XYZ file of C-alpha atoms in Angstrom:
391
model
C 58.613 85.408 -94.278
C 56.460 83.470 -96.761
C 54.244 86.542 -97.332
C 57.129 88.547 -98.709
C 57.590 88.780 -102.466
C 60.970 87.817 -103.971
C 62.235 91.422 -104.123
C 61.527 91.983 -100.421
C 63.002 88.601 -99.488
C 66.087 89.738 -101.346
C 65.976 93.016 -99.417
C 65.844 91.056 -96.144
C 68.846 89.023 -97.284
C 70.609 92.242 -98.297
C 69.974 93.740 -94.853
C 71.541 90.755 -93.060
C 74.432 90.493 -95.491
C 74.901 94.266 -95.334
C 74.958 94.104 -91.534
C 77.886 91.687 -91.729
C 79.646 94.011 -94.163
C 78.991 97.080 -91.993
C 80.079 95.345 -88.779
C 83.307 93.893 -90.142
C 83.822 94.457 -93.856
C 83.815 98.206 -93.359
C 86.642 97.800 -90.832
C 88.874 95.586 -92.991
C 90.798 98.516 -94.482
C 91.256 99.935 -90.985
C 92.449 96.526 -89.796
C 95.024 96.366 -92.606
C 96.301 99.808 -91.593
C 96.485 98.663 -87.972
C 98.532 95.639 -89.075
C 101.127 98.138 -90.272
C 100.756 97.683 -94.039
C 100.648 101.421 -94.758
C 98.233 103.105 -97.162
C 100.099 102.386 -100.458
C 100.565 98.689 -99.648
C 96.981 98.304 -98.382
C 95.633 99.835 -101.601
C 97.882 97.593 -103.698
C 96.577 94.597 -101.715
C 93.002 95.532 -102.592
C 94.024 95.945 -106.230
C 95.467 92.438 -106.144
C 92.266 91.097 -104.596
C 90.122 92.618 -107.346
C 92.495 91.330 -110.029
C 92.200 87.791 -108.663
C 88.431 88.224 -108.412
C 88.221 89.244 -112.055
C 90.259 86.191 -113.084
C 88.091 83.835 -111.025
C 84.853 85.256 -112.431
C 84.724 82.905 -115.433
C 85.089 79.936 -113.096
C 82.195 81.371 -111.108
C 80.063 81.289 -114.278
C 80.401 77.499 -114.397
C 79.446 77.203 -110.730
C 76.322 79.359 -111.166
C 75.337 77.334 -114.252
C 75.087 74.335 -111.932
C 73.644 75.827 -108.741
C 71.547 78.698 -110.137
C 71.389 82.397 -109.287
C 70.178 81.956 -105.698
C 72.650 79.105 -105.220
C 75.512 81.325 -106.375
C 74.540 83.904 -103.773
C 74.348 81.250 -101.047
C 77.787 79.840 -101.844
C 79.241 83.354 -102.116
C 77.809 84.384 -98.733
C 79.146 81.201 -97.098
C 82.632 81.671 -98.574
C 82.587 85.294 -97.466
C 81.859 84.182 -93.900
C 84.735 81.682 -93.978
C 87.053 84.377 -95.333
C 87.194 86.092 -91.950
C 89.315 83.261 -90.506
C 92.485 83.820 -92.594
C 92.058 87.568 -92.117
C 92.283 87.098 -88.343
C 95.550 85.210 -88.845
C 97.025 87.744 -91.284
C 99.221 89.233 -88.565
C 101.121 85.929 -88.339
C 102.280 85.566 -91.949
C 101.783 86.920 -95.458
C 100.435 83.514 -96.457
C 97.287 84.041 -94.415
C 96.790 87.449 -96.026
C 97.035 85.803 -99.457
C 94.557 83.128 -98.335
C 92.129 85.891 -97.368
C 92.579 87.515 -100.790
C 91.739 84.236 -102.558
C 88.745 83.435 -100.294
C 87.191 86.881 -100.661
C 87.867 86.900 -104.418
C 86.029 83.600 -104.862
C 83.139 84.718 -102.655
C 82.626 88.027 -104.429
C 83.073 86.584 -107.937
C 80.134 84.290 -107.173
C 78.024 86.654 -105.106
C 77.857 90.062 -106.793
C 76.878 89.125 -110.390
C 74.241 86.785 -108.942
C 72.978 89.468 -106.530
C 72.617 92.135 -109.213
C 70.969 89.587 -111.514
C 68.477 88.658 -108.795
C 67.705 92.325 -108.094
C 67.091 93.127 -111.756
C 65.042 89.953 -112.271
C 62.790 90.387 -109.208
C 62.300 94.175 -109.422
C 59.167 95.674 -110.901
C 59.053 97.651 -114.147
C 60.731 101.004 -114.636
C 57.672 102.868 -113.336
C 58.436 101.782 -109.773
C 62.058 100.624 -110.059
C 63.405 103.829 -108.523
C 61.069 103.525 -105.528
C 62.076 99.918 -104.944
C 65.777 100.706 -105.168
C 65.248 103.719 -102.911
C 63.659 101.416 -100.322
C 66.562 98.970 -100.679
C 69.069 101.810 -100.290
C 67.208 103.137 -97.237
C 67.262 99.726 -95.562
C 70.943 99.453 -96.425
C 71.633 102.902 -95.035
C 69.863 102.072 -91.757
C 71.944 98.897 -91.502
C 74.956 101.100 -92.155
C 74.036 103.038 -88.992
C 73.730 100.060 -86.657
C 76.580 98.006 -88.156
C 79.454 100.467 -87.599
C 78.270 101.286 -84.078
C 78.101 97.620 -83.079
C 81.295 96.782 -84.958
C 83.250 99.641 -83.426
C 82.069 98.696 -79.934
C 82.935 95.009 -80.420
C 86.356 95.782 -81.862
C 87.226 98.227 -79.104
C 85.878 96.068 -76.254
C 86.429 92.463 -77.339
C 88.787 92.559 -80.307
C 88.716 91.484 -83.924
C 87.814 87.837 -83.272
C 84.478 88.731 -81.648
C 83.496 91.251 -84.317
C 84.533 89.155 -87.308
C 82.941 86.037 -85.767
C 79.538 87.698 -85.274
C 79.741 89.204 -88.762
C 80.424 85.727 -90.193
C 77.300 84.450 -88.388
C 75.189 87.268 -89.876
C 76.527 86.432 -93.324
C 75.486 82.791 -92.887
C 72.094 83.881 -91.489
C 71.470 85.938 -94.631
C 71.242 82.684 -96.603
C 67.876 81.813 -94.992
C 65.735 84.338 -96.951
C 67.346 83.104 -100.171
C 66.000 79.620 -99.453
C 62.448 81.048 -99.686
C 62.883 82.878 -102.968
C 62.912 79.802 -105.189
C 63.627 79.997 -108.896
C 65.150 83.227 -110.235
C 64.933 83.721 -113.986
C 68.134 85.439 -115.027
C 67.882 84.699 -118.732
C 69.999 82.167 -120.626
C 72.984 81.038 -118.608
C 76.182 81.490 -120.636
C 79.074 79.116 -121.096
C 82.607 80.377 -120.482
C 82.956 81.471 -124.102
C 79.487 82.993 -124.332
C 80.000 84.995 -121.128
C 82.387 87.246 -123.061
C 79.971 87.884 -125.925
C 77.159 90.375 -126.271
C 78.826 93.025 -124.120
C 76.684 96.075 -123.395
C 79.262 98.818 -123.891
C 77.295 101.541 -122.146
C 76.672 99.297 -119.145
C 80.332 98.265 -118.938
C 81.416 101.904 -119.234
C 79.020 102.807 -116.401
C 80.406 100.129 -114.115
C 84.031 100.838 -115.062
C 83.528 104.510 -114.152
C 81.740 103.482 -110.947
C 84.640 101.162 -110.095
C 87.141 103.972 -110.599
C 85.081 106.282 -108.365
C 84.678 103.517 -105.772
C 88.446 103.083 -105.570
C 88.462 106.408 -103.750
C 85.175 106.220 -101.856
C 85.128 102.546 -100.832
C 88.831 101.834 -100.317
C 90.954 104.983 -99.947
C 88.614 107.164 -97.918
C 87.775 104.706 -95.080
C 91.486 104.212 -94.392
C 92.074 107.964 -94.384
C 89.077 108.442 -92.078
C 90.342 105.746 -89.694
C 93.734 107.441 -89.499
C 92.019 110.807 -88.933
C 90.082 109.242 -86.026
C 93.377 108.358 -84.360
C 93.117 104.696 -85.385
C 90.239 104.345 -82.897
C 87.654 101.721 -83.849
C 84.817 103.252 -81.791
C 85.278 106.751 -83.210
C 85.543 105.330 -86.717
C 82.336 103.332 -86.250
C 80.475 106.356 -84.852
C 81.559 108.492 -87.822
C 80.224 105.880 -90.235
C 76.973 105.569 -88.273
C 76.380 109.321 -88.621
C 77.056 108.945 -92.324
C 74.521 106.112 -92.503
C 71.810 108.393 -91.093
C 72.583 111.012 -93.724
C 72.389 108.420 -96.504
C 69.071 107.012 -95.265
C 67.535 110.479 -95.218
C 67.845 110.965 -98.992
C 67.675 107.470 -100.572
C 63.894 107.136 -100.596
C 63.322 110.675 -101.918
C 65.677 110.071 -104.807
C 63.920 106.820 -105.751
C 60.567 108.569 -106.125
C 62.182 111.343 -108.192
C 63.586 108.731 -110.605
C 60.131 107.194 -111.087
C 58.805 110.654 -112.001
C 61.291 110.800 -114.868
C 63.845 113.045 -113.162
C 66.845 110.697 -113.396
C 68.902 113.021 -115.617
C 68.269 115.985 -113.317
C 69.279 113.898 -110.286
C 72.330 112.662 -112.201
C 73.609 116.170 -112.895
C 73.018 117.139 -109.266
C 74.753 114.068 -107.866
C 77.775 114.344 -110.175
C 78.265 118.001 -109.248
C 77.899 117.247 -105.547
C 80.202 114.239 -105.836
C 82.980 116.411 -107.278
C 82.625 118.767 -104.320
C 82.638 115.797 -101.944
C 86.004 114.604 -103.244
C 87.499 118.044 -102.717
C 86.081 118.190 -99.184
C 87.484 114.761 -98.312
C 90.935 115.600 -99.639
C 91.153 118.819 -97.622
C 89.588 117.634 -94.346
C 91.221 114.241 -93.651
C 93.768 115.871 -91.312
C 90.998 117.357 -89.102
C 88.778 114.799 -87.260
C 85.628 116.959 -87.114
C 86.061 118.017 -90.727
C 86.549 114.378 -91.750
C 83.318 113.383 -89.982
C 81.452 116.193 -91.776
C 82.935 115.168 -95.119
C 81.987 111.550 -94.426
C 78.363 112.442 -93.607
C 78.043 114.788 -96.583
C 79.479 112.150 -98.872
C 77.011 109.532 -97.580
C 74.090 111.863 -98.263
C 75.324 112.291 -101.827
C 75.669 108.516 -102.205
C 72.022 108.240 -101.157
C 71.271 109.886 -104.499
C 74.106 108.243 -106.390
C 73.101 104.611 -105.770
C 69.483 104.749 -107.025
C 70.388 107.002 -109.985
C 73.162 104.773 -111.314
C 71.730 101.370 -110.468
C 68.199 102.122 -111.713
C 69.716 102.878 -115.131
C 71.819 99.694 -115.029
C 68.992 97.419 -113.866
C 66.637 98.829 -116.499
C 69.184 97.996 -119.201
C 69.709 94.556 -117.682
C 65.988 93.728 -117.784
C 65.738 94.843 -121.426
C 68.814 92.829 -122.438
C 67.034 89.489 -122.179
C 70.157 87.869 -120.656
C 70.518 89.435 -117.220
C 73.252 87.211 -115.779
C 75.470 87.502 -118.853
C 74.874 91.266 -118.776
C 76.003 91.439 -115.131
C 79.076 89.253 -115.632
C 80.426 91.706 -118.194
C 79.526 94.700 -116.041
C 81.267 93.269 -112.978
C 84.418 92.705 -115.034
C 84.241 96.359 -116.092
C 83.883 97.417 -112.447
C 86.923 95.395 -111.442
C 89.045 96.920 -114.211
C 88.013 100.440 -113.257
C 88.575 99.857 -109.539
C 91.976 98.175 -110.007
C 93.201 101.038 -112.185
C 91.925 103.588 -109.677
C 93.527 101.770 -106.741
C 96.914 101.550 -108.418
C 96.866 105.257 -109.252
C 95.776 106.047 -105.686
C 98.572 103.873 -104.272
C 101.090 105.732 -106.428
C 99.748 109.097 -105.236
C 99.766 107.930 -101.586
C 103.401 106.891 -101.995
C 104.594 110.029 -103.817
C 102.358 112.876 -102.592
C 103.276 115.028 -99.585
C 99.836 114.394 -98.024
C 98.173 110.949 -97.971
C 94.714 112.551 -98.257
C 95.494 113.495 -101.878
C 95.174 109.788 -102.759
C 91.383 110.177 -102.784
C 91.407 112.755 -105.590
C 92.215 110.566 -108.659
C 88.875 108.781 -108.167
C 87.078 112.030 -109.036
C 88.225 111.591 -112.647
C 85.537 108.917 -113.055
C 82.675 111.392 -112.596
C 82.623 112.725 -116.175
C 82.595 109.321 -117.939
C 79.967 108.118 -115.466
C 77.739 111.079 -116.309
C 77.930 110.456 -120.047
C 77.366 106.707 -119.635
C 74.229 107.056 -117.487
C 72.752 110.178 -119.093
C 69.585 109.842 -121.162
C 67.557 106.831 -122.363
C 69.259 104.326 -124.618
C 67.991 101.246 -126.376
C 69.554 97.884 -125.576
C 69.698 95.264 -128.316
C 68.804 91.717 -127.258
C 71.858 89.695 -126.301
C 72.925 87.361 -129.135
C 73.053 83.596 -128.915
C 70.504 80.886 -128.158
C 69.016 80.318 -124.750
C 70.895 77.641 -122.885
C 69.946 76.740 -119.361
C 67.362 78.724 -117.405
C 68.640 80.025 -114.084
C 67.531 77.895 -111.217
């Protein structure tokens, strides 16, 4: 492990953490449906979780100031592992469901800004950034093949306790590579007040649009797919494994295309394909085979989407001179976009004649995303004096 550079150590961590997410996190929405919440209530629950997460984020800034970027990821991964316990007890009372919301909100408020900061700080320059992110996406996509298969098998054969317990262990195991990374320079660490200053409007707009889109792809669609699979964990896991293969097949190719200066061309292609993917999902959720095909097609499109969007964001983050502060603002934008999208989707799921129509409002984020990511833009250095270097 010591021969790996920080970016690849972070990729190893991401693979282990992603395995936990694929084995259990990807089944959480399905589990909520199986508890009998119903699609509108489940979506509203996720909206509440993201709202709490956004409120906790400023507290997370103070924690990361003290423990550093890598430390914030370690604490976030540990809290995420512990969060599976109240989720297992959620069928007993609403209080346990609320405890899960708070635990996951705290974990993610710490983890994701620190993770994106670490990725931007340890990645190479823009000439090879797309290739590196393509490799990271490919590893993630391969994990997304194994994770759903194992998770579906564990859930069907041994129940939620076995699957969530092993996923919690993988999440804790992912902390080990972080211990070898050492110091991560994320720029000046902001105070609570300074965290709200120097907002990169284009970056926030990008993440807000991505959050809105993700409300449909990350939250609504998996629950629709699970219902289409007859609420069968194994079938649901197999469908997501097939999708993981499709995503892995295109991630690396897209990364190389970005490094050759073809980001805008890839962006137009992915936005057009993404619009078609939403239409396919909305019209195929009632048909299991059609839903599997829509899921796989959508994953292939996301293999382009991830490197295109995140390479633009990470490039802006590196040029900002204050990567962690940059990411804190972007994550808040993502939460706002996702919460708004989830609430609209919940309203559509409640009022529409077909639940599958709840995935369509997320498509409205494609146009603002295109305009936010399109073309090179200059980022002014973040204002304010340097405070404490990230540990």
